[in-house]
Amino acid sequence: MRWPKYWSLSFRICPSSEHSGLISLRMDRFDLLAANQAYIRSNAQLRRLQADGNFHPYDTHSNTYYLKTFGHNTMDAVPKIGYYRNTGSVSGVKINRPSLMDIHEQLAKVCQRKKRQIISFVLLNTDGNTEEAESNKEEETKGGFVKFGWVKGVLVRCMLNIWGVMLFIRLSWIVGQAGIGLGVIIILLATMVTSITGLSTSAIATNGFVRGGGAYYLISRSLGPEFGGSIGLIFAFANAVAVAMYVVGFAETVVELLKNSNAIMVDATNDIRIIGAITVVILLGISVAGMEWEAKAQVILLFILLAAIVNFFIGTVIPSNNEKRARGFFNYQASIFAENFGPDFRGDEGFFSVFAIFFPAATGILAGANISGDLEDPQAAIPKGTMLAILVTTIAYVGVAISACVVRDATGNVNDTVVSGMNCNGSSACALGYDFSSCKTQTCDYGLMNNFQVMSMVSGFGPLITAGIFSATLSSALTSLVSAPKVFQALCKDNIYRALHFFAKGYGKNNEPIRGYVLTFIIAMAFILIAELNTIAPIISNFFLASYALINFSCFHASYAKSPGWRPAFKYYNMWVSLFGAILCCGVMFVINWWAAVITYAVELFLYIYVTYKKPDVNWGSSSQAVYYINAIDSALELTTVDDHVKNFRPQCIVLTGEPMARPALLDIAHSFTKNNGLCICCEVYTVKMNSGMATKQAWLTKNKRKAFYAAVAADSFRDGVKSLLQASGLGRMRPNTLVLGFKKDWKEATAVEVENYMGVVHISTISSMHVGEFNQRLLEASSQFKKKQGKGTIDVWWLFDDGGLILLIPYMLTLRKKWKDCKLRIFTGGKVTRLEEEKMASLLSKFRIKFADIHIIGDINMKPNKESWKFFEEMIEPYRLHESCKDLTTAEKLKREAPWKITDAELEAVKEKSYRQVRLNELLQEHSRAANLIVLTLPVARKGIISDYLYMAWLEILSRNLPPVLLIRGNHKNVLTFYS
């Protein structure tokens, strides 16, 4: 036999210092058999080399060490399932792969050191993970976890729950009301709903590891906590009520037996309540004893149930005696089949009311999924067990319905035979020798319409049917009693409803939800007191249908979202069939009982809104997130086709907060005018090694309800980092147009380079046509200034120069916020103090539709400041002056070269009028706006190379000295306001 030959493709990084960046591509043809033999030889050779001390890790010619599998000769990890597990995985331990940084550092060490025993390190790392996984697996085994396969865990449970009380007690009545034809349609319609839901459940269940929680887990992980949390409560409640339904069905059968023996304790209704209460207590004891006991009880009950069903079919072919004939049973008769084929609805019953009573029989399809956490392999067990259970039980239901060879009404009196010459009513019973015409005028006790124990009467051995009824009802009740607490516990563990976290605690080796059992017991007892099966059944039909609708919609939504994470192993589903199933479930809810459907949806909507408002701290990678992403991409692309217009302008800000939590006041003021209005990106520039806490900082913004993004860059300087942010931030039309930064309050102590970098940011924003906002506030009010309500006060806008209107727009947007709504705008501007000037400004503001309280024309802005103020300014800039005019030319030139950042006498003289204006403005601000909540002021323009950095910083310092918080704004001189419609 010849082994095939293969091509191998490998990349090799040369370790030498000369070729440290070289990557060579090598293609070899190798023989698989030779490789295997070489691998065997390499193990023996490696051991010999290690024993002799001659092993060299780079000696690829003398040994075949490097033919070994990747992962044994490199820190770069080979694929392992442990890397992809969740932290809390019960199927194995999550292990952490080496990071890229670890690999880079390891590579550097290898290149620097010529001799290193890498093998022992890597093997130790690998073995450590294996030992950890094995130890955890041993702990899991020692813990005594009970896990079920697909037969005992899913198939048996689903069959027992579907073959519930309806099969033995109500199916004959349903056939009597709807007829065989419509009765089979009712069964098939319910099967259609459950089959589509089963396909959807199988698809979702095979799209990843399934934990405990059944329908709640499937829906919540697909559609998110809002839908999952709302349906989880409803589904758990429905299962709790189902316990009552099955127990009442069991109690009805016992009461029938007591009637036949004349052993009624009180009356029929109260006896059902007494027997039901005793039964549910016993079932609670079995459930609390643990899943092992419950599973053993289920298997025994299944055998009894199967024997009872077979017993019924055997009874249909055994010739009936007179007593059975008097009760309406005549074996298989074509005339009876024809008579029973059509409907005969009586009282207030109709097709959908009968369907509502039958539908709970189909609700057992999730019995296996509800204990998904207790299955060995949920992904394989749920599809196989659920779909097979639906098929087998549907065949049994249809078979029993077709075999309903009993007339609708019978007296039970053996003497009601047809006498010769008697005028019979033409019914099939008359043709077979019995006259039940008296049932038209009085209520009879037998027949499909009157006797709920028809199957017991037809069967070959009646007591076995009774045992089957007990088996069906008790097993279904037991399954629901286990399912409800399991679902409820999973919901409570996720802490979606914090008030219910009390019920999350589990006990024993199987983490049994004892508290949930007690709650389910209380709910079941409350509904057992109703003691009427036909009243309880429609109540839970709507709840189960709502759950099924959301399961189907979950499957459709996950497929529609086209998320790469949607990869179900179960392929026999279709997204449009799932959508049809969801619509079908909703439609059936309304035709069964429209007001109950409305109540169900109202409760679900309330719970949905509650969970949405509370925003639980969970992230399950739901399909809703995938759809949000797709919609965002589509909207962003559509936005690129829309041209900018002044009416749609909104500030889209880069806010230089650094860490968002480091400058809360700056973030708060920016967020006040960007929330729900524009883009806000909190940015941080790293001039040293960039850390990996970006997700944490974004989470902080979300937790503190800041509608903002976080971005960070690494750069050689603060200025270069901001430049990168301005160029690269945003997407399409959602690009920043405004830079917001805090005032550098430590500029006097900072180095010249730091001041230059800060000023460079201001210059970059102006030359890149960005709007600029600089924020300065009193040090006493550091972090909480803008978190609290501002109360009645003013926002003073000093609109000194026309920058396009941004200085008006932002204060106006602030007044729209709840915290600022009591503040009024006061507008200050320079000019001649005349009535005409005020009217012109008022007219302009009214055209802009901006409400204002006062307009003040300041006529003495260009006056010189008083001596004290100017002296303070001169003293402030004194440490940064060059004073070159007092020195000779050579010395002056030398000083300029040594300290180019200093303020020269020539510069100070050239811009003296501007310096006067800044100092004078501070005097006016203190005179008019000392009590304002916020001052908004036009930011002075400084041209690079004309105004030195320290002189400009002194201007900003003197402008905001001894004032409330000051927001300096400079628009890019493009209109952001318009008075055209």
PDB file of N, CA and C in Angstrom, residues 587-622:
ATOM      1  N   GLY A 587     -52.809  33.901  16.140  1.00  0.00           N
ATOM      2  CA  GLY A 587     -54.181  33.826  15.635  1.00  0.00           C
ATOM      3  C   GLY A 587     -55.032  32.879  16.436  1.00  0.00           C
ATOM      4  N   VAL A 588     -54.488  31.720  16.769  1.00  0.00           N
ATOM      5  CA  VAL A 588     -55.234  30.737  17.564  1.00  0.00           C
ATOM      6  C   VAL A 588     -55.573  31.302  18.937  1.00  0.00           C
ATOM      7  N   MET A 589     -54.659  32.084  19.511  1.00  0.00           N
ATOM      8  CA  MET A 589     -54.940  32.694  20.814  1.00  0.00           C
ATOM      9  C   MET A 589     -56.206  33.542  20.762  1.00  0.00           C
ATOM     10  N   PHE A 590     -56.350  34.329  19.713  1.00  0.00           N
ATOM     11  CA  PHE A 590     -57.496  35.235  19.627  1.00  0.00           C
ATOM     12  C   PHE A 590     -58.790  34.507  19.288  1.00  0.00           C
ATOM     13  N   VAL A 591     -58.727  33.474  18.467  1.00  0.00           N
ATOM     14  CA  VAL A 591     -59.969  32.764  18.144  1.00  0.00           C
ATOM     15  C   VAL A 591     -60.421  31.874  19.293  1.00  0.00           C
ATOM     16  N   ILE A 592     -59.486  31.442  20.125  1.00  0.00           N
ATOM     17  CA  ILE A 592     -59.872  30.662  21.299  1.00  0.00           C
ATOM     18  C   ILE A 592     -60.610  31.549  22.300  1.00  0.00           C
ATOM     19  N   ASN A 593     -59.983  32.661  22.637  1.00  0.00           N
ATOM     20  CA  ASN A 593     -60.579  33.564  23.623  1.00  0.00           C
ATOM     21  C   ASN A 593     -59.897  34.912  23.472  1.00  0.00           C
ATOM     22  N   TRP A 594     -60.561  35.850  22.795  1.00  0.00           N
ATOM     23  CA  TRP A 594     -59.900  37.102  22.437  1.00  0.00           C
ATOM     24  C   TRP A 594     -59.540  37.939  23.656  1.00  0.00           C
ATOM     25  N   TRP A 595     -60.423  37.948  24.672  1.00  0.00           N
ATOM     26  CA  TRP A 595     -60.118  38.778  25.833  1.00  0.00           C
ATOM     27  C   TRP A 595     -58.986  38.176  26.665  1.00  0.00           C
ATOM     28  N   ALA A 596     -58.917  36.838  26.699  1.00  0.00           N
ATOM     29  CA  ALA A 596     -57.800  36.206  27.411  1.00  0.00           C
ATOM     30  C   ALA A 596     -56.487  36.483  26.676  1.00  0.00           C
ATOM     31  N   ALA A 597     -56.554  36.506  25.334  1.00  0.00           N
ATOM     32  CA  ALA A 597     -55.357  36.823  24.550  1.00  0.00           C
ATOM     33  C   ALA A 597     -54.901  38.249  24.809  1.00  0.00           C
ATOM     34  N   VAL A 598     -55.862  39.172  24.880  1.00  0.00           N
ATOM     35  CA  VAL A 598     -55.526  40.572  25.150  1.00  0.00           C
ATOM     36  C   VAL A 598     -54.861  40.704  26.518  1.00  0.00           C
ATOM     37  N   ILE A 599     -55.422  40.006  27.513  1.00  0.00           N
ATOM     38  CA  ILE A 599     -54.846  40.055  28.869  1.00  0.00           C
ATOM     39  C   ILE A 599     -53.430  39.483  28.863  1.00  0.00           C
ATOM     40  N   THR A 600     -53.257  38.351  28.150  1.00  0.00           N
ATOM     41  CA  THR A 600     -51.924  37.727  28.079  1.00  0.00           C
ATOM     42  C   THR A 600     -50.900  38.684  27.483  1.00  0.00           C
ATOM     43  N   TYR A 601     -51.269  39.325  26.376  1.00  0.00           N
ATOM     44  CA  TYR A 601     -50.347  40.253  25.724  1.00  0.00           C
ATOM     45  C   TYR A 601     -50.126  41.510  26.567  1.00  0.00           C
ATOM     46  N   ALA A 602     -51.160  41.927  27.283  1.00  0.00           N
ATOM     47  CA  ALA A 602     -51.006  43.099  28.149  1.00  0.00           C
ATOM     48  C   ALA A 602     -50.001  42.806  29.268  1.00  0.00           C
ATOM     49  N   VAL A 603     -50.127  41.611  29.868  1.00  0.00           N
ATOM     50  CA  VAL A 603     -49.185  41.214  30.921  1.00  0.00           C
ATOM     51  C   VAL A 603     -47.768  41.111  30.358  1.00  0.00           C
ATOM     52  N   GLU A 604     -47.653  40.501  29.187  1.00  0.00           N
ATOM     53  CA  GLU A 604     -46.338  40.356  28.559  1.00  0.00           C
ATOM     54  C   GLU A 604     -45.736  41.716  28.224  1.00  0.00           C
ATOM     55  N   LEU A 605     -46.568  42.635  27.703  1.00  0.00           N
ATOM     56  CA  LEU A 605     -46.080  43.975  27.372  1.00  0.00           C
ATOM     57  C   LEU A 605     -45.624  44.722  28.622  1.00  0.00           C
ATOM     58  N   PHE A 606     -46.386  44.582  29.705  1.00  0.00           N
ATOM     59  CA  PHE A 606     -45.998  45.238  30.963  1.00  0.00           C
ATOM     60  C   PHE A 606     -44.646  44.715  31.445  1.00  0.00           C
ATOM     61  N   LEU A 607     -44.479  43.392  31.429  1.00  0.00           N
ATOM     62  CA  LEU A 607     -43.223  42.813  31.881  1.00  0.00           C
ATOM     63  C   LEU A 607     -42.078  43.207  30.945  1.00  0.00           C
ATOM     64  N   TYR A 608     -42.363  43.276  29.642  1.00  0.00           N
ATOM     65  CA  TYR A 608     -41.342  43.680  28.668  1.00  0.00           C
ATOM     66  C   TYR A 608     -40.866  45.111  28.947  1.00  0.00           C
ATOM     67  N   ILE A 609     -41.824  45.997  29.170  1.00  0.00           N
ATOM     68  CA  ILE A 609     -41.472  47.396  29.445  1.00  0.00           C
ATOM     69  C   ILE A 609     -40.694  47.497  30.757  1.00  0.00           C
ATOM     70  N   TYR A 610     -41.107  46.722  31.743  1.00  0.00           N
ATOM     71  CA  TYR A 610     -40.428  46.741  33.048  1.00  0.00           C
ATOM     72  C   TYR A 610     -38.965  46.319  32.904  1.00  0.00           C
ATOM     73  N   VAL A 611     -38.735  45.202  32.189  1.00  0.00           N
ATOM     74  CA  VAL A 611     -37.361  44.719  32.022  1.00  0.00           C
ATOM     75  C   VAL A 611     -36.543  45.703  31.186  1.00  0.00           C
ATOM     76  N   THR A 612     -37.179  46.283  30.150  1.00  0.00           N
ATOM     77  CA  THR A 612     -36.484  47.268  29.318  1.00  0.00           C
ATOM     78  C   THR A 612     -36.066  48.477  30.146  1.00  0.00           C
ATOM     79  N   TYR A 613     -36.946  48.897  31.042  1.00  0.00           N
ATOM     80  CA  TYR A 613     -36.652  50.056  31.890  1.00  0.00           C
ATOM     81  C   TYR A 613     -35.530  49.743  32.883  1.00  0.00           C
ATOM     82  N   LYS A 614     -35.568  48.543  33.456  1.00  0.00           N
ATOM     83  CA  LYS A 614     -34.570  48.176  34.462  1.00  0.00           C
ATOM     84  C   LYS A 614     -33.203  47.894  33.853  1.00  0.00           C
ATOM     85  N   LYS A 615     -33.182  47.492  32.577  1.00  0.00           N
ATOM     86  CA  LYS A 615     -31.930  47.213  31.872  1.00  0.00           C
ATOM     87  C   LYS A 615     -31.022  46.263  32.671  1.00  0.00           C
ATOM     88  N   PRO A 616     -31.376  44.978  32.741  1.00  0.00           N
ATOM     89  CA  PRO A 616     -30.524  44.037  33.487  1.00  0.00           C
ATOM     90  C   PRO A 616     -29.144  43.943  32.857  1.00  0.00           C
ATOM     91  N   ASP A 617     -28.153  43.753  33.704  1.00  0.00           N
ATOM     92  CA  ASP A 617     -26.765  43.733  33.257  1.00  0.00           C
ATOM     93  C   ASP A 617     -26.410  42.345  32.717  1.00  0.00           C
ATOM     94  N   VAL A 618     -26.941  42.028  31.537  1.00  0.00           N
ATOM     95  CA  VAL A 618     -26.668  40.737  30.898  1.00  0.00           C
ATOM     96  C   VAL A 618     -26.340  40.976  29.430  1.00  0.00           C
ATOM     97  N   ASN A 619     -25.579  40.068  28.874  1.00  0.00           N
ATOM     98  CA  ASN A 619     -25.264  40.117  27.444  1.00  0.00           C
ATOM     99  C   ASN A 619     -25.211  38.693  26.934  1.00  0.00           C
ATOM    100  N   TRP A 620     -26.255  38.306  26.175  1.00  0.00           N
ATOM    101  CA  TRP A 620     -26.383  36.933  25.708  1.00  0.00           C
ATOM    102  C   TRP A 620     -26.188  36.796  24.204  1.00  0.00           C
ATOM    103  N   GLY A 621     -25.749  37.873  23.554  1.00  0.00           N
ATOM    104  CA  GLY A 621     -25.547  37.778  22.110  1.00  0.00           C
ATOM    105  C   GLY A 621     -26.827  37.459  21.369  1.00  0.00           C
ATOM    106  N   SER A 622     -27.908  38.135  21.730  1.00  0.00           N
ATOM    107  CA  SER A 622     -29.217  37.828  21.157  1.00  0.00           C
ATOM    108  C   SER A 622     -29.304  38.282  19.704  1.00  0.00           C
TER     109      SER A 622
END
